[in-house]
CSV table of C-alpha atoms in Angstrom, one decimal:
chain,number,residue,atom,x,y,z
T,2,UNK,CA,61.0,119.2,78.0
T,3,UNK,CA,64.4,118.2,76.5
T,4,UNK,CA,62.7,115.9,73.9
T,5,UNK,CA,60.3,118.6,72.9
T,6,UNK,CA,63.2,121.0,72.4
T,7,UNK,CA,65.0,118.5,70.3
T,8,UNK,CA,61.9,118.0,68.1
T,9,UNK,CA,61.6,121.8,67.7
T,10,UNK,CA,65.2,122.1,66.6
T,11,UNK,CA,64.9,119.2,64.2
T,12,UNK,CA,61.8,120.7,62.7
T,13,UNK,CA,63.5,124.0,62.3
T,14,UNK,CA,66.5,122.3,60.7
T,15,UNK,CA,64.2,120.5,58.2
T,16,UNK,CA,62.5,123.8,57.3
T,17,UNK,CA,65.9,125.5,56.9
T,18,UNK,CA,67.0,122.7,54.6
T,19,UNK,CA,63.8,122.9,52.5
T,20,UNK,CA,64.0,126.7,52.3
T,21,UNK,CA,67.7,126.5,51.2
T,22,UNK,CA,66.7,124.4,48.2
T,23,UNK,CA,64.3,127.1,46.9
T,24,UNK,CA,65.9,129.9,44.8
T,25,UNK,CA,65.9,133.3,46.5
T,26,UNK,CA,63.9,134.9,43.7
T,27,UNK,CA,61.0,132.6,44.5
T,28,UNK,CA,58.8,134.0,47.2
T,29,UNK,CA,56.4,132.0,49.4
T,30,UNK,CA,53.4,133.7,47.8
T,31,UNK,CA,54.7,132.5,44.4
T,32,UNK,CA,54.8,129.0,45.7
T,33,UNK,CA,51.2,129.3,47.0
T,34,UNK,CA,50.0,130.7,43.6
T,35,UNK,CA,51.8,127.8,42.0
T,36,UNK,CA,49.8,125.4,44.2
T,37,UNK,CA,46.6,127.0,43.1
T,38,UNK,CA,47.6,126.7,39.4
T,39,UNK,CA,48.6,123.0,40.0
T,40,UNK,CA,45.2,122.4,41.5
T,41,UNK,CA,43.5,123.8,38.4
T,42,UNK,CA,45.7,121.4,36.3
T,43,UNK,CA,44.4,118.5,38.4
T,44,UNK,CA,40.9,119.5,37.4
T,45,UNK,CA,41.9,119.5,33.8
T,46,UNK,CA,43.4,116.1,34.2
T,47,UNK,CA,40.1,114.8,35.4
T,48,UNK,CA,38.2,116.5,32.6
T,49,UNK,CA,40.3,114.5,30.1
T,50,UNK,CA,39.5,111.3,32.1
T,51,UNK,CA,43.1,110.6,32.9
T,52,UNK,CA,44.0,107.8,35.4
T,53,UNK,CA,43.4,108.5,39.1
T,54,UNK,CA,47.1,107.9,39.6
T,55,UNK,CA,47.7,111.3,38.0
T,56,UNK,CA,45.3,113.0,40.4
T,57,UNK,CA,47.1,111.2,43.3
T,58,UNK,CA,50.6,112.2,42.2
T,59,UNK,CA,49.7,115.8,41.4
T,60,UNK,CA,47.7,116.2,44.5
T,61,UNK,CA,50.6,114.9,46.6
T,62,UNK,CA,52.9,117.5,44.9
T,63,UNK,CA,50.4,120.3,45.5
T,64,UNK,CA,50.0,119.3,49.1
T,65,UNK,CA,53.8,119.2,49.7
T,66,UNK,CA,54.1,122.7,48.4
T,67,UNK,CA,52.0,123.8,51.4
T,68,UNK,CA,54.8,122.7,53.7
T,69,UNK,CA,57.4,124.3,51.4
T,70,UNK,CA,55.9,127.8,51.2
T,71,UNK,CA,55.4,127.8,54.9
T,72,UNK,CA,59.0,126.8,55.5
T,73,UNK,CA,60.3,129.4,53.1
T,74,UNK,CA,58.1,132.2,54.7
T,75,UNK,CA,59.3,131.4,58.2
T,76,UNK,CA,63.0,130.9,57.4
T,77,UNK,CA,63.2,134.1,55.3
T,78,UNK,CA,60.9,136.2,57.4
T,79,UNK,CA,58.5,136.7,54.5
T,80,UNK,CA,55.2,136.1,56.3
T,81,UNK,CA,52.8,138.6,54.8
T,82,UNK,CA,49.1,139.5,55.1
T,83,UNK,CA,48.6,138.5,51.5
T,84,UNK,CA,50.2,135.1,52.2
T,85,UNK,CA,47.9,134.6,55.2
T,86,UNK,CA,44.9,134.9,52.9
T,87,UNK,CA,46.4,133.0,49.9
T,88,UNK,CA,47.7,129.9,51.9
T,89,UNK,CA,44.4,128.8,53.4
T,90,UNK,CA,42.6,129.7,50.2
T,91,UNK,CA,44.9,127.4,48.2
T,92,UNK,CA,44.3,124.6,50.8
T,93,UNK,CA,40.5,125.0,50.4
T,94,UNK,CA,40.7,125.0,46.6
T,95,UNK,CA,42.9,121.9,46.6
T,96,UNK,CA,40.6,120.0,49.0
T,97,UNK,CA,37.5,121.0,47.1
T,98,UNK,CA,38.8,120.1,43.7
T,99,UNK,CA,40.2,116.7,44.7
T,100,UNK,CA,37.1,116.0,46.8
T,101,UNK,CA,34.9,116.8,43.8
T,102,UNK,CA,36.9,114.5,41.5
T,103,UNK,CA,36.6,111.6,44.0
T,104,UNK,CA,32.9,112.3,44.3
T,105,UNK,CA,32.4,112.4,40.6
T,106,UNK,CA,34.2,109.1,40.2
T,107,UNK,CA,32.1,107.4,42.9
T,108,UNK,CA,34.9,107.1,45.4
T,109,UNK,CA,33.8,109.8,48.0
T,110,UNK,CA,30.1,109.8,49.2
T,111,UNK,CA,28.1,113.0,48.9
T,112,UNK,CA,27.5,113.6,52.6
T,113,UNK,CA,31.1,114.0,53.9
T,114,UNK,CA,32.0,116.1,50.9
T,115,UNK,CA,29.0,118.4,51.5
T,116,UNK,CA,29.9,118.7,55.2
T,117,UNK,CA,33.5,119.5,54.5
T,118,UNK,CA,32.5,122.2,52.0
T,119,UNK,CA,29.9,123.6,54.3
T,120,UNK,CA,32.5,123.9,57.1
T,121,UNK,CA,34.4,126.2,54.8
T,122,UNK,CA,31.5,128.7,55.0
T,123,UNK,CA,33.5,131.0,57.2
T,124,UNK,CA,35.5,132.1,54.1
T,125,UNK,CA,32.2,133.7,52.9
T,126,UNK,CA,30.3,134.2,56.1
T,127,UNK,CA,32.8,136.4,57.9
T,128,UNK,CA,33.6,138.8,55.1
T,129,UNK,CA,29.8,139.2,54.5
T,130,UNK,CA,29.2,139.9,58.2
T,131,UNK,CA,32.1,142.3,58.2
T,132,UNK,CA,30.8,144.3,55.3
T,133,UNK,CA,27.2,144.4,56.7
T,134,UNK,CA,28.3,145.5,60.1
T,135,UNK,CA,30.5,148.3,58.6
T,136,UNK,CA,27.7,149.5,56.3
T,137,UNK,CA,25.2,149.5,59.2
T,138,UNK,CA,27.7,151.6,61.2
T,139,UNK,CA,28.3,153.9,58.3
T,140,UNK,CA,32.0,153.1,58.4
T,141,UNK,CA,34.3,152.1,55.5
T,142,UNK,CA,34.6,148.4,54.9
T,143,UNK,CA,38.4,148.6,55.0
T,144,UNK,CA,40.6,147.5,56.7
T,145,UNK,CA,39.5,144.0,56.2
T,146,UNK,CA,39.6,141.7,59.3
T,147,UNK,CA,43.0,140.1,59.9
T,148,UNK,CA,43.3,136.4,59.3
T,149,UNK,CA,44.9,134.5,62.2
T,150,UNK,CA,46.3,131.0,61.8
T,151,UNK,CA,43.9,128.4,63.1
T,152,UNK,CA,45.5,125.1,64.1
T,153,UNK,CA,42.2,123.3,63.7
T,154,UNK,CA,42.1,124.3,60.1
T,155,UNK,CA,45.6,123.0,59.4
T,156,UNK,CA,44.7,119.7,61.1
T,157,UNK,CA,41.5,119.5,59.1
T,158,UNK,CA,43.5,120.0,55.8
T,159,UNK,CA,46.0,117.3,56.9
T,160,UNK,CA,43.3,114.8,57.8
T,161,UNK,CA,41.4,115.5,54.5
T,162,UNK,CA,44.6,115.2,52.5
T,163,UNK,CA,45.7,111.8,53.8
T,164,UNK,CA,42.0,110.6,53.9
T,165,UNK,CA,41.5,111.3,50.3
T,166,UNK,CA,44.9,109.9,49.4
T,167,UNK,CA,44.1,106.6,51.0
T,168,UNK,CA,40.7,106.6,49.3
T,169,UNK,CA,42.4,107.0,46.0
T,170,UNK,CA,44.8,104.2,46.8
T,171,UNK,CA,42.0,102.0,47.9
T,172,UNK,CA,40.1,102.6,44.6
T,173,UNK,CA,43.2,102.2,42.4
T,174,UNK,CA,44.4,99.0,44.2
T,175,UNK,CA,41.0,97.5,45.1
T,176,UNK,CA,42.1,97.8,48.7
T,177,UNK,CA,39.3,97.8,51.2
T,178,UNK,CA,41.5,98.9,54.1
T,179,UNK,CA,42.6,102.0,52.2
T,180,UNK,CA,39.0,103.0,51.4
T,181,UNK,CA,38.0,102.5,55.1
T,182,UNK,CA,41.0,104.3,56.5
T,183,UNK,CA,40.6,107.1,54.0
T,184,UNK,CA,36.9,107.4,54.9
T,185,UNK,CA,37.9,107.8,58.6
T,186,UNK,CA,40.3,110.5,57.6
T,187,UNK,CA,37.6,112.4,55.7
T,188,UNK,CA,35.2,112.2,58.6
T,189,UNK,CA,37.9,113.3,61.0
T,190,UNK,CA,38.4,116.3,58.6
T,191,UNK,CA,34.6,117.0,58.9
T,192,UNK,CA,34.8,117.2,62.7
T,193,UNK,CA,38.0,119.3,62.7
T,194,UNK,CA,36.6,121.5,60.0
T,195,UNK,CA,33.5,122.4,62.0
T,196,UNK,CA,35.7,123.1,65.1
T,197,UNK,CA,37.8,125.4,62.9
T,198,UNK,CA,34.6,127.1,61.7
T,199,UNK,CA,33.5,127.7,65.3
T,200,UNK,CA,36.9,129.0,66.2
T,201,UNK,CA,37.1,131.4,63.3
T,202,UNK,CA,33.6,132.7,64.0
T,203,UNK,CA,34.3,133.1,67.7
T,204,UNK,CA,37.5,135.0,67.1
T,205,UNK,CA,35.8,137.3,64.6
T,206,UNK,CA,33.0,138.2,67.0
T,207,UNK,CA,35.4,138.6,69.9
T,208,UNK,CA,37.5,141.0,67.8
T,209,UNK,CA,34.5,143.0,66.6
T,210,UNK,CA,33.0,143.6,70.1
T,211,UNK,CA,36.2,144.2,72.0
């Protein structure tokens, strides 16, 4: 119990330190939008056939911004409904873009990429179900369903991030262990992604029929 409390205090202290380095005029949502823009820049880097090192470095910076915007939001009490939509959306776009680049360059096989992308189907499925149900009931489609944080989704993004990072290092350094360890991370992300999908869907149905 004491050790757990110390870890929580240390984590809070780290978040406070990170938030203190971000100017007050920069909001968490601005950082999230910046991550989306950086992800699009990663795609442009690939279009111009730049080295995979650029993708790795830019992807790392974009991934770290996920921690920064969360720390700023919690420390400043700026957690918003818009942010709860933007943050997971930014994660999904980053994962999809880097995954596509690795697939196009022959580093990531088709099957795990397809399964990861399919697991993100809740982002389309639940809004469609929401609209259809509201229309069938003759009710307005607003308010939209609330997005609740899903720990499985965060773990999925973490596993996918380090998995693809190791795969990039393996390809760049001709490092078989990196490729194998990275592949394990991606497959772990597949499993966690489908658990997250099931959880999101269950929560939505539970909310609709309660």
